[in-house]
Amino acid sequence: MKSKTTKVSRRNVLKKAAVVGGGAAATLLGGGVQAQAPSILTGTQAGRRFRAFVVFDNAPDTTIQASKASVEQVTMSALDENRVVVRTEACQVCYTIVGQAVANYNPARILGHGAVGVVEVVGSKVRRVQPGDRVIVANTPYCGQCYTCLRGRPDRCQMLPGAGNPMLPIGRLSSGADVVQHNNEGGFAELMIPYEWYCMPVFTSNATPVDLSMLGCVGACGLGTALGVAPVEPASDVVVLGCGPVGLSAVQGARIKGASQIIAIDPIRARREVALRIGATIALDPNVEGMNLVAKVKDLCKFPTDRKFAGGRDWAPNGNNIGPDYVIEAVGGDRFPPRAEVGPDPTGILPLQQAWQMCSSAGHVTTVSVGQRGNFTVPAGQWSNGAKNHHPGNMNGVSTLRDMQRFARLVDTGQFNARALATATYPLDRAREAIQAVSDRTTVGAVITFA
Ligand SMILES: [Zn+2]
Ligand SMILES: [Zn+2]
């Protein structure tokens, strides 16, 4: 294809960039990236260069500080017809990144997920987004056409990487080695090259990129627990175990849905304070409550009367008839020991056990945590016939195409305080430091920002 070198206006750039073939758009909108190879002017984007935080094959038991992870220059391959080039504005650092930063990846992998950015170029088959759109590159795609999307569970969209749907290289490192993007999206990079079905356009007036970056993974996971498969009802009792970014999003979701009592539980004082500021009515320290935690929560969730003919409930201590209507568990296992206050069980099993125990009969237990080590047990009869409803899984019923815009509007209106979760920002060159802070739990959330 012949190079296009004529002078172009921004309007024409955006028009031409609507499909691959807008190579000129890459040069005009690509400020900040290094000198481009002439081949991008052919319109394929091949040869375009950008910087990314990449993890290589690590030995077992490495640490974040010793990890083979560094900011590398990536040279793009030709843009797939279903992919989009997004200039990254901000990418959150959720706790799962801690494990990924020390993982044994081959081929090399660009870390990051759930980022926000602005579309620069789209492949020839892309219809959902246009150049200039701000998009959340959500951690769960939405295709709207697969088996699970069509059955009301787009939070399990089959376009997630897995068997038959691998992470494909989007370019090469300066060594010549292939590089893939985590979950086919990346985020710790100046450019993301996601498939169209990961891109959720958001149209906002107040929300900043840092705010929006909290929605694409952790915010959606937390809000999904309160708004998704088991929507919280007004005037209900809700318990949230774990007040990291996911749990704090759940606290706000419960508040938005009109819960009357929201009990936040976390060993870290700073996190309990944030929880109280953004919607929790009570905050408990599991280290202080010890093995009395379940009984205490059940007692706090007594209904005002035990007169059952008057709509009351049985007050038998520790019985299954009292307890919260909704228990949301977002603790998980510690990948490394935190530097902040340590919780009662680094394996993450105890909070799952307690979540099940404290839930009332016919109540809902929603679990979104990861990284547990081991198994947990429940009484078999209660499991089979106890009428406690368990809803596991990331994003619990969230439809990312519908809900990213919905959640962004909650940020815009001030109903969802995303900034309370984004307590530290770092440039790309300090990504390792950001991951360490998240591992240490010395910040609620961290965000990589791009100038
Ligand atoms: Zn995440
Ligand atoms: Zn799908």
Short mmCIF file of C-alpha atoms and ligand atoms in Angstrom, two decimals:
data_model
loop_
_atom_site.label_atom_id
_atom_site.label_comp_id
_atom_site.label_asym_id
_atom_site.label_seq_id
_atom_site.Cartn_x
_atom_site.Cartn_y
_atom_site.Cartn_z
CA MET A 1 0.00 0.00 0.00
CA LYS A 2 1.24 3.46 -0.84
CA SER A 3 2.29 5.75 1.99
CA LYS A 4 0.02 8.63 2.79
CA THR A 5 1.98 11.78 3.43
CA THR A 6 -0.41 14.58 2.54
CA LYS A 7 -1.27 17.14 5.21
CA VAL A 8 -4.45 16.25 7.11
CA SER A 9 -6.81 18.05 9.47
CA ARG A 10 -7.79 16.48 12.83
CA ARG A 11 -11.28 15.90 11.47
CA ASN A 12 -9.91 14.07 8.49
CA VAL A 13 -7.51 12.19 10.72
CA LEU A 14 -10.34 10.86 12.83
CA LYS A 15 -12.37 10.02 9.75
CA LYS A 16 -9.50 8.26 8.05
CA ALA A 17 -8.52 6.54 11.27
CA ALA A 18 -11.97 4.99 11.59
CA VAL A 19 -10.53 1.92 9.95
CA VAL A 20 -7.02 0.66 9.54
CA GLY A 21 -5.65 2.72 6.72
CA GLY A 22 -5.45 5.82 8.86
CA GLY A 23 -1.72 5.51 9.27
CA ALA A 24 -1.42 9.27 9.31
CA ALA A 25 -3.57 9.28 12.44
CA ALA A 26 -0.97 7.28 14.22
CA THR A 27 1.68 9.88 13.60
CA LEU A 28 -0.53 12.82 14.50
CA LEU A 29 -2.20 11.37 17.58
CA GLY A 30 0.77 9.35 18.66
CA GLY A 31 2.62 12.08 20.55
CA GLY A 32 4.81 10.59 23.23
CA VAL A 33 5.73 7.41 21.43
CA GLN A 34 9.14 7.23 19.90
CA ALA A 35 9.97 7.81 16.26
CA GLN A 36 7.73 5.64 14.13
CA ALA A 37 8.96 3.24 11.50
CA PRO A 38 7.80 4.22 7.99
CA SER A 39 5.82 0.99 7.71
CA ILE A 40 3.05 2.32 9.94
CA LEU A 41 2.23 4.76 7.17
CA THR A 42 1.04 1.81 5.16
CA GLY A 43 -1.92 1.78 7.55
CA THR A 44 -1.30 -1.56 9.21
CA GLN A 45 0.23 -0.04 12.36
CA ALA A 46 3.06 -2.54 11.98
CA GLY A 47 6.31 -1.12 13.28
CA ARG A 48 4.71 1.27 15.73
CA ARG A 49 6.66 1.43 18.97
CA PHE A 50 5.58 1.96 22.55
CA ARG A 51 6.79 1.30 26.10
CA ALA A 52 5.30 -1.41 28.28
CA PHE A 53 5.93 -3.09 31.65
CA VAL A 54 6.72 -6.67 30.71
CA VAL A 55 7.23 -9.81 32.81
CA PHE A 56 9.48 -12.64 31.60
CA ASP A 57 9.94 -16.20 32.78
CA ASN A 58 10.62 -16.10 36.51
CA ALA A 59 12.07 -18.74 38.77
CA PRO A 60 9.73 -20.06 41.48
CA ASP A 61 9.77 -18.16 44.77
CA THR A 62 11.06 -14.94 43.30
CA THR A 63 10.06 -11.64 44.90
CA ILE A 64 8.54 -8.51 43.40
CA GLN A 65 11.88 -6.74 43.73
CA ALA A 66 13.84 -9.61 42.12
CA SER A 67 11.27 -10.36 39.41
CA LYS A 68 12.28 -10.36 35.76
CA ALA A 69 10.01 -7.44 35.02
CA SER A 70 10.94 -4.21 33.30
CA VAL A 71 9.79 -1.42 31.04
CA GLU A 72 10.57 -2.55 27.50
CA GLN A 73 10.08 -1.16 24.03
CA VAL A 74 7.47 -3.08 22.04
CA THR A 75 7.22 -2.96 18.25
CA MET A 76 3.70 -3.63 17.00
CA SER A 77 2.76 -6.28 14.49
CA ALA A 78 0.08 -5.49 11.89
CA LEU A 79 -3.22 -4.61 13.58
CA ASP A 80 -5.78 -7.42 13.61
CA GLU A 81 -9.04 -6.46 11.88
CA ASN A 82 -10.97 -7.00 15.15
CA ARG A 83 -8.56 -5.07 17.36
CA VAL A 84 -8.31 -1.46 18.47
CA VAL A 85 -5.33 0.75 19.31
CA VAL A 86 -6.00 2.58 22.58
CA ARG A 87 -3.71 5.22 24.08
CA THR A 88 -3.66 4.37 27.78
CA GLU A 89 -4.52 7.08 30.30
CA ALA A 90 -4.64 5.11 33.57
CA CYS A 91 -4.50 1.47 34.69
CA GLN A 92 -5.34 0.18 38.15
CA VAL A 93 -3.05 -2.25 39.98
CA CYS A 94 -5.31 -4.85 41.54
CA TYR A 95 -4.00 -7.46 43.96
CA THR A 96 -3.94 -10.20 41.31
CA ILE A 97 -1.08 -8.27 39.67
CA VAL A 98 1.11 -9.16 42.66
CA GLY A 99 1.10 -12.82 41.66
CA GLN A 100 1.42 -12.01 37.97
CA ALA A 101 4.49 -9.86 38.59
CA VAL A 102 6.40 -12.91 39.85
CA ALA A 103 4.90 -15.43 37.42
CA ASN A 104 6.76 -17.67 35.02
CA TYR A 105 5.47 -16.25 31.72
CA ASN A 106 6.67 -17.38 28.34
CA PRO A 107 6.11 -15.63 25.97
CA ALA A 108 6.76 -12.37 27.77
CA ARG A 109 3.60 -10.66 28.95
CA ILE A 110 2.54 -7.03 29.29
CA LEU A 111 0.81 -6.76 32.67
CA GLY A 112 -2.26 -4.72 33.52
CA HIS A 113 -6.01 -4.98 33.03
CA GLY A 114 -9.12 -2.86 33.41
CA ALA A 115 -7.41 0.28 32.08
CA VAL A 116 -8.94 3.38 30.53
CA GLY A 117 -7.76 5.22 27.46
CA VAL A 118 -8.67 6.90 24.18
CA VAL A 119 -9.17 5.02 20.92
CA GLU A 120 -6.71 6.03 18.23
CA VAL A 121 -7.17 3.47 15.46
CA VAL A 122 -9.67 0.67 14.84
CA GLY A 123 -9.42 -2.48 12.75
CA SER A 124 -11.55 -2.80 9.62
CA LYS A 125 -14.25 -4.95 11.28
CA VAL A 126 -14.65 -2.85 14.43
CA ARG A 127 -18.04 -1.17 14.91
CA ARG A 128 -18.43 -0.53 18.65
CA VAL A 129 -15.88 2.26 19.04
CA GLN A 130 -14.45 5.09 16.98
CA PRO A 131 -11.21 7.06 17.15
CA GLY A 132 -11.51 9.68 19.88
CA ASP A 133 -13.79 7.55 22.11
CA ARG A 134 -12.77 7.13 25.74
CA VAL A 135 -13.03 3.45 26.58
CA ILE A 136 -12.67 1.27 29.63
CA VAL A 137 -10.84 -1.84 28.50
CA ALA A 138 -12.75 -4.08 30.87
CA ASN A 139 -11.25 -7.16 32.44
CA THR A 140 -14.28 -9.15 31.31
CA PRO A 141 -15.26 -8.76 27.65
CA TYR A 142 -18.79 -8.54 26.31
CA CYS A 143 -19.46 -10.07 22.91
CA GLY A 144 -23.25 -10.41 23.22
CA GLN A 145 -23.22 -13.46 20.98
CA CYS A 146 -21.63 -16.36 22.85
CA TYR A 147 -23.42 -19.08 24.81
CA THR A 148 -23.15 -17.39 28.21
CA CYS A 149 -23.78 -13.84 26.97
CA LEU A 150 -27.03 -15.08 25.42
CA ARG A 151 -28.07 -16.77 28.66
CA GLY A 152 -27.85 -13.72 30.86
CA ARG A 153 -24.36 -14.29 32.25
CA PRO A 154 -22.10 -12.02 30.20
CA ASP A 155 -19.79 -11.90 33.21
CA ARG A 156 -18.65 -15.32 31.94
CA CYS A 157 -18.36 -14.20 28.29
CA GLN A 158 -16.60 -16.94 26.31
CA MET A 159 -14.28 -14.42 24.67
CA LEU A 160 -12.15 -14.52 27.81
CA PRO A 161 -8.78 -16.14 27.10
CA GLY A 162 -8.82 -19.87 27.69
CA ALA A 163 -8.80 -23.11 25.80
CA GLY A 164 -9.21 -22.33 22.10
CA ASN A 165 -8.92 -18.61 22.78
CA PRO A 166 -5.26 -17.95 23.53
CA MET A 167 -3.46 -14.71 24.21
CA LEU A 168 -1.92 -13.92 20.83
CA PRO A 169 1.25 -11.83 20.35
CA ILE A 170 0.65 -8.22 19.39
CA GLY A 171 4.29 -7.42 18.71
CA ARG A 172 7.90 -8.08 19.58
CA LEU A 173 10.39 -6.92 22.17
CA SER A 174 13.66 -5.36 21.05
CA SER A 175 15.21 -8.82 21.54
CA GLY A 176 12.89 -10.10 18.80
CA ALA A 177 10.84 -12.20 21.24
CA ASP A 178 7.04 -12.29 20.97
CA VAL A 179 5.04 -10.37 23.55
CA VAL A 180 1.40 -10.86 24.58
CA GLN A 181 -0.92 -8.69 26.67
CA HIS A 182 -2.34 -10.00 29.93
CA ASN A 183 -5.90 -11.18 29.25
CA ASN A 184 -5.46 -9.87 25.68
CA GLU A 185 -5.73 -6.33 27.04
CA GLY A 186 -2.56 -5.19 28.81
CA GLY A 187 -2.71 -1.79 30.50
CA PHE A 188 0.77 -1.18 31.89
CA ALA A 189 1.70 0.20 28.49
CA GLU A 190 1.48 3.41 26.51
CA LEU A 191 -0.74 1.59 24.03
CA MET A 192 -3.23 -1.25 24.43
CA ILE A 193 -4.22 -3.42 21.46
CA PRO A 194 -7.42 -5.12 22.73
CA TYR A 195 -10.13 -6.83 20.73
CA GLU A 196 -13.25 -4.76 20.15
CA TRP A 197 -15.23 -6.87 22.62
CA TYR A 198 -13.06 -5.65 25.51
CA CYS A 199 -13.70 -1.97 24.72
CA MET A 200 -16.54 -0.27 26.62
CA PRO A 201 -17.16 3.32 25.55
CA VAL A 202 -17.92 5.70 28.42
CA PHE A 203 -19.37 9.17 27.98
CA THR A 204 -18.79 11.25 31.09
CA SER A 205 -18.53 14.84 32.23
CA ASN A 206 -16.70 14.78 35.58
CA ALA A 207 -15.02 11.41 35.99
CA THR A 208 -11.24 11.47 35.57
CA PRO A 209 -9.22 8.68 33.93
CA VAL A 210 -7.95 7.68 37.40
CA ASP A 211 -11.55 7.41 38.63
CA LEU A 212 -12.59 5.38 35.60
CA SER A 213 -9.60 3.08 35.92
CA MET A 214 -11.08 1.79 39.18
CA LEU A 215 -14.14 0.45 37.36
CA GLY A 216 -12.76 -1.97 34.74
CA CYS A 217 -11.85 -4.70 37.25
CA VAL A 218 -12.12 -4.01 40.98
CA GLY A 219 -15.03 -1.56 40.84
CA ALA A 220 -17.06 -3.85 38.61
CA CYS A 221 -16.29 -6.86 40.81
CA GLY A 222 -17.44 -5.01 43.92
CA LEU A 223 -20.46 -3.29 42.42
CA GLY A 224 -21.46 -6.57 40.80
CA THR A 225 -21.81 -8.19 44.22
CA ALA A 226 -24.45 -5.64 45.19
CA LEU A 227 -26.12 -4.89 41.84
CA GLY A 228 -25.67 -8.12 39.87
CA VAL A 229 -26.81 -11.70 40.42
CA ALA A 230 -27.91 -11.10 44.03
CA PRO A 231 -29.06 -7.47 44.05
CA VAL A 232 -29.18 -5.94 47.52
CA GLU A 233 -32.69 -4.96 48.59
CA PRO A 234 -33.59 -1.73 50.38
CA ALA A 235 -33.61 -1.81 54.20
CA SER A 236 -31.48 -4.96 54.30
CA ASP A 237 -28.44 -5.95 56.39
CA VAL A 238 -25.23 -6.34 54.39
CA VAL A 239 -21.82 -7.52 55.57
CA VAL A 240 -18.68 -6.92 53.52
CA LEU A 241 -15.64 -8.98 54.49
CA GLY A 242 -12.49 -7.35 53.16
CA CYS A 243 -12.18 -3.64 52.42
CA GLY A 244 -9.72 -3.50 49.57
CA PRO A 245 -10.88 -1.85 46.34
CA VAL A 246 -13.35 -4.68 45.63
CA GLY A 247 -14.88 -4.68 49.12
CA LEU A 248 -15.06 -0.88 49.24
CA SER A 249 -16.87 -0.95 45.90
CA ALA A 250 -19.29 -3.48 47.38
CA VAL A 251 -19.88 -1.21 50.40
CA GLN A 252 -20.80 1.59 48.03
CA GLY A 253 -22.97 -0.70 45.93
CA ALA A 254 -24.90 -1.71 49.05
CA ARG A 255 -25.32 1.94 49.98
CA ILE A 256 -26.51 2.82 46.46
CA LYS A 257 -29.07 -0.01 46.65
CA GLY A 258 -30.47 1.28 49.93
CA ALA A 259 -29.18 -1.18 52.54
CA SER A 260 -29.96 0.00 56.07
CA GLN A 261 -26.98 -1.57 57.78
CA ILE A 262 -23.60 -2.13 56.12
CA ILE A 263 -21.02 -3.87 58.31
CA ALA A 264 -17.47 -3.58 56.96
CA ILE A 265 -14.82 -5.99 58.25
CA ASP A 266 -11.09 -5.54 57.69
CA PRO A 267 -7.94 -5.82 59.83
CA ILE A 268 -6.45 -2.61 58.39
CA ARG A 269 -7.52 0.51 60.27
CA ALA A 270 -7.06 2.85 57.29
CA ARG A 271 -9.38 0.68 55.20
CA ARG A 272 -12.05 0.56 57.90
CA GLU A 273 -11.91 4.35 58.05
CA VAL A 274 -12.43 4.62 54.29
CA ALA A 275 -15.33 2.16 54.53
CA LEU A 276 -17.04 4.29 57.17
CA ARG A 277 -16.51 7.40 55.06
CA ILE A 278 -18.14 5.94 51.93
CA GLY A 279 -21.13 4.06 53.28
CA ALA A 280 -20.44 1.50 55.99
CA THR A 281 -22.51 1.98 59.14
CA ILE A 282 -20.24 -0.14 61.35
CA ALA A 283 -16.64 -1.30 60.89
CA LEU A 284 -15.21 -4.32 62.72
CA ASP A 285 -11.63 -5.50 63.16
CA PRO A 286 -11.51 -9.32 62.77
CA ASN A 287 -8.37 -9.44 64.91
CA VAL A 288 -10.25 -7.81 67.79
CA GLU A 289 -13.44 -9.87 67.35
CA GLY A 290 -11.56 -13.16 66.95
CA MET A 291 -13.74 -16.26 66.95
CA ASN A 292 -16.66 -14.16 68.23
CA LEU A 293 -16.97 -12.40 64.87
CA VAL A 294 -19.80 -14.56 63.49
CA ALA A 295 -21.89 -14.33 66.67
CA LYS A 296 -21.35 -10.58 66.86
CA VAL A 297 -22.44 -10.03 63.26
CA LYS A 298 -25.51 -12.20 63.73
CA ASP A 299 -26.46 -10.24 66.81
CA LEU A 300 -26.01 -6.95 64.96
CA CYS A 301 -28.37 -8.24 62.28
CA LYS A 302 -31.22 -9.13 64.60
CA PHE A 303 -34.49 -7.87 63.24
CA PRO A 304 -36.29 -5.39 65.54
CA THR A 305 -38.75 -8.08 66.68
CA ASP A 306 -38.80 -11.85 67.17
CA ARG A 307 -42.62 -11.93 66.95
CA LYS A 308 -42.86 -14.14 63.90
CA PHE A 309 -46.57 -13.55 63.33
CA ALA A 310 -45.66 -9.86 63.08
CA GLY A 311 -43.00 -10.42 60.44
CA GLY A 312 -40.20 -10.97 62.95
CA ARG A 313 -37.46 -13.56 62.99
CA ASP A 314 -36.14 -16.12 65.44
CA TRP A 315 -33.56 -14.62 67.77
CA ALA A 316 -31.94 -17.90 68.87
CA PRO A 317 -28.25 -17.02 69.35
CA ASN A 318 -26.09 -18.23 66.47
CA GLY A 319 -29.17 -19.74 64.82
CA ASN A 320 -29.56 -19.74 61.08
CA ASN A 321 -32.64 -17.55 61.20
CA ILE A 322 -30.75 -14.45 62.22
CA GLY A 323 -27.88 -12.91 60.36
CA PRO A 324 -27.27 -10.63 57.43
CA ASP A 325 -29.40 -10.85 54.31
CA TYR A 326 -26.29 -10.46 52.18
CA VAL A 327 -22.71 -11.44 52.94
CA ILE A 328 -20.11 -10.26 50.43
CA GLU A 329 -16.66 -11.80 50.76
CA ALA A 330 -13.69 -10.03 49.16
CA VAL A 331 -10.68 -11.03 51.25
CA GLY A 332 -8.56 -13.67 49.48
CA GLY A 333 -5.17 -15.13 50.33
CA ASP A 334 -1.98 -13.14 50.88
CA ARG A 335 0.53 -13.75 48.06
CA PHE A 336 3.20 -12.19 50.28
CA PRO A 337 2.91 -11.12 53.93
CA PRO A 338 1.54 -7.57 54.09
CA ARG A 339 3.37 -4.76 55.85
CA ALA A 340 0.06 -3.29 57.02
CA GLU A 341 -2.01 -5.01 59.73
CA VAL A 342 -2.05 -8.77 59.08
CA GLY A 343 -5.44 -10.50 58.98
CA PRO A 344 -6.33 -13.59 61.02
CA ASP A 345 -5.76 -16.08 58.18
CA PRO A 346 -3.21 -15.48 55.37
CA THR A 347 -4.64 -18.44 53.42
CA GLY A 348 -7.97 -16.64 52.97
CA ILE A 349 -9.96 -19.72 54.05
CA LEU A 350 -11.30 -18.43 57.38
CA PRO A 351 -13.20 -15.47 55.86
CA LEU A 352 -14.98 -17.86 53.46
CA GLN A 353 -15.95 -20.07 56.38
CA GLN A 354 -17.20 -17.10 58.37
CA ALA A 355 -19.10 -15.68 55.39
CA TRP A 356 -21.02 -18.94 55.09
CA GLN A 357 -21.63 -19.23 58.84
CA MET A 358 -22.90 -15.70 59.39
CA CYS A 359 -25.32 -15.69 56.46
CA SER A 360 -28.94 -16.19 57.46
CA SER A 361 -31.16 -18.92 56.09
CA ALA A 362 -32.40 -17.87 52.64
CA GLY A 363 -29.73 -15.16 52.63
CA HIS A 364 -27.07 -14.63 49.99
CA VAL A 365 -23.33 -15.26 50.14
CA THR A 366 -21.45 -13.66 47.27
CA THR A 367 -17.75 -14.44 46.97
CA VAL A 368 -15.26 -12.73 44.64
CA SER A 369 -11.93 -13.27 46.37
CA VAL A 370 -8.94 -15.07 44.85
CA GLY A 371 -5.67 -16.61 45.92
CA GLN A 372 -6.87 -18.91 48.69
CA ARG A 373 -4.71 -21.86 49.64
CA GLY A 374 -6.57 -24.96 50.81
CA ASN A 375 -10.16 -26.11 51.14
CA PHE A 376 -12.98 -25.16 53.43
CA THR A 377 -15.79 -27.25 54.84
CA VAL A 378 -19.44 -26.62 55.55
CA PRO A 379 -22.03 -28.90 57.15
CA ALA A 380 -23.23 -31.12 54.30
CA GLY A 381 -26.90 -30.91 55.18
CA GLN A 382 -26.73 -27.15 55.34
CA TRP A 383 -24.97 -27.05 51.98
CA SER A 384 -27.50 -29.33 50.32
CA ASN A 385 -30.67 -28.06 51.94
CA GLY A 386 -29.95 -24.97 54.02
CA ALA A 387 -31.30 -22.46 51.49
CA LYS A 388 -28.25 -20.25 51.76
CA ASN A 389 -27.65 -18.92 48.27
CA HIS A 390 -24.06 -18.85 47.08
CA HIS A 391 -23.01 -16.68 44.15
CA PRO A 392 -19.32 -17.03 43.25
CA GLY A 393 -17.29 -15.28 40.63
CA ASN A 394 -15.83 -12.05 39.32
CA MET A 395 -18.32 -9.40 38.30
CA ASN A 396 -21.33 -11.52 39.35
CA GLY A 397 -23.81 -10.75 36.57
CA VAL A 398 -22.19 -7.55 35.33
CA SER A 399 -22.63 -6.89 31.62
CA THR A 400 -19.57 -4.80 30.90
CA LEU A 401 -20.95 -3.07 27.80
CA ARG A 402 -24.09 -2.01 29.69
CA ASP A 403 -22.55 -1.49 33.12
CA MET A 404 -19.27 0.37 32.52
CA GLN A 405 -21.30 3.33 31.28
CA ARG A 406 -23.72 2.84 34.18
CA PHE A 407 -20.89 2.73 36.74
CA ALA A 408 -19.15 5.70 35.09
CA ARG A 409 -22.35 7.68 35.53
CA LEU A 410 -22.37 6.79 39.23
CA VAL A 411 -18.88 8.30 39.40
CA ASP A 412 -19.98 11.35 37.44
CA THR A 413 -22.85 12.04 39.82
CA GLY A 414 -20.80 11.41 42.96
CA GLN A 415 -22.83 8.33 43.92
CA PHE A 416 -19.74 6.14 43.62
CA ASN A 417 -16.53 7.53 45.12
CA ALA A 418 -13.83 6.00 42.94
CA ARG A 419 -11.16 8.38 44.19
CA ALA A 420 -11.43 6.94 47.70
CA LEU A 421 -10.09 3.67 46.28
CA ALA A 422 -7.28 5.19 44.18
CA THR A 423 -5.05 6.25 47.03
CA ALA A 424 -1.74 6.28 45.12
CA THR A 425 -0.66 6.96 41.54
CA TYR A 426 2.62 6.04 39.85
CA PRO A 427 4.18 6.59 36.42
CA LEU A 428 4.94 3.51 34.30
CA ASP A 429 8.62 3.60 35.24
CA ARG A 430 7.62 3.02 38.89
CA ALA A 431 5.23 0.12 38.21
CA ARG A 432 7.30 -2.24 40.37
CA GLU A 433 6.97 0.17 43.29
CA ALA A 434 3.20 0.35 42.76
CA ILE A 435 2.92 -3.45 42.79
CA GLN A 436 5.00 -3.61 45.97
CA ALA A 437 2.70 -1.10 47.70
CA VAL A 438 -0.36 -3.13 46.70
CA SER A 439 1.32 -6.30 47.97
CA ASP A 440 2.21 -4.57 51.24
CA ARG A 441 -1.39 -3.30 51.48
CA THR A 442 0.00 0.10 52.45
CA THR A 443 -2.34 1.71 49.91
CA VAL A 444 -5.99 0.88 49.23
CA GLY A 445 -5.52 0.93 45.49
CA ALA A 446 -2.78 2.02 43.10
CA VAL A 447 -3.03 3.40 39.58
CA ILE A 448 -0.41 3.66 36.84
CA THR A 449 -0.92 6.97 35.07
CA PHE A 450 0.34 8.19 31.71
CA ALA A 451 1.09 11.82 30.96
ZN ZN B 1 -8.08 -7.17 38.60
ZN ZN B 2 -19.83 -13.36 25.10
#
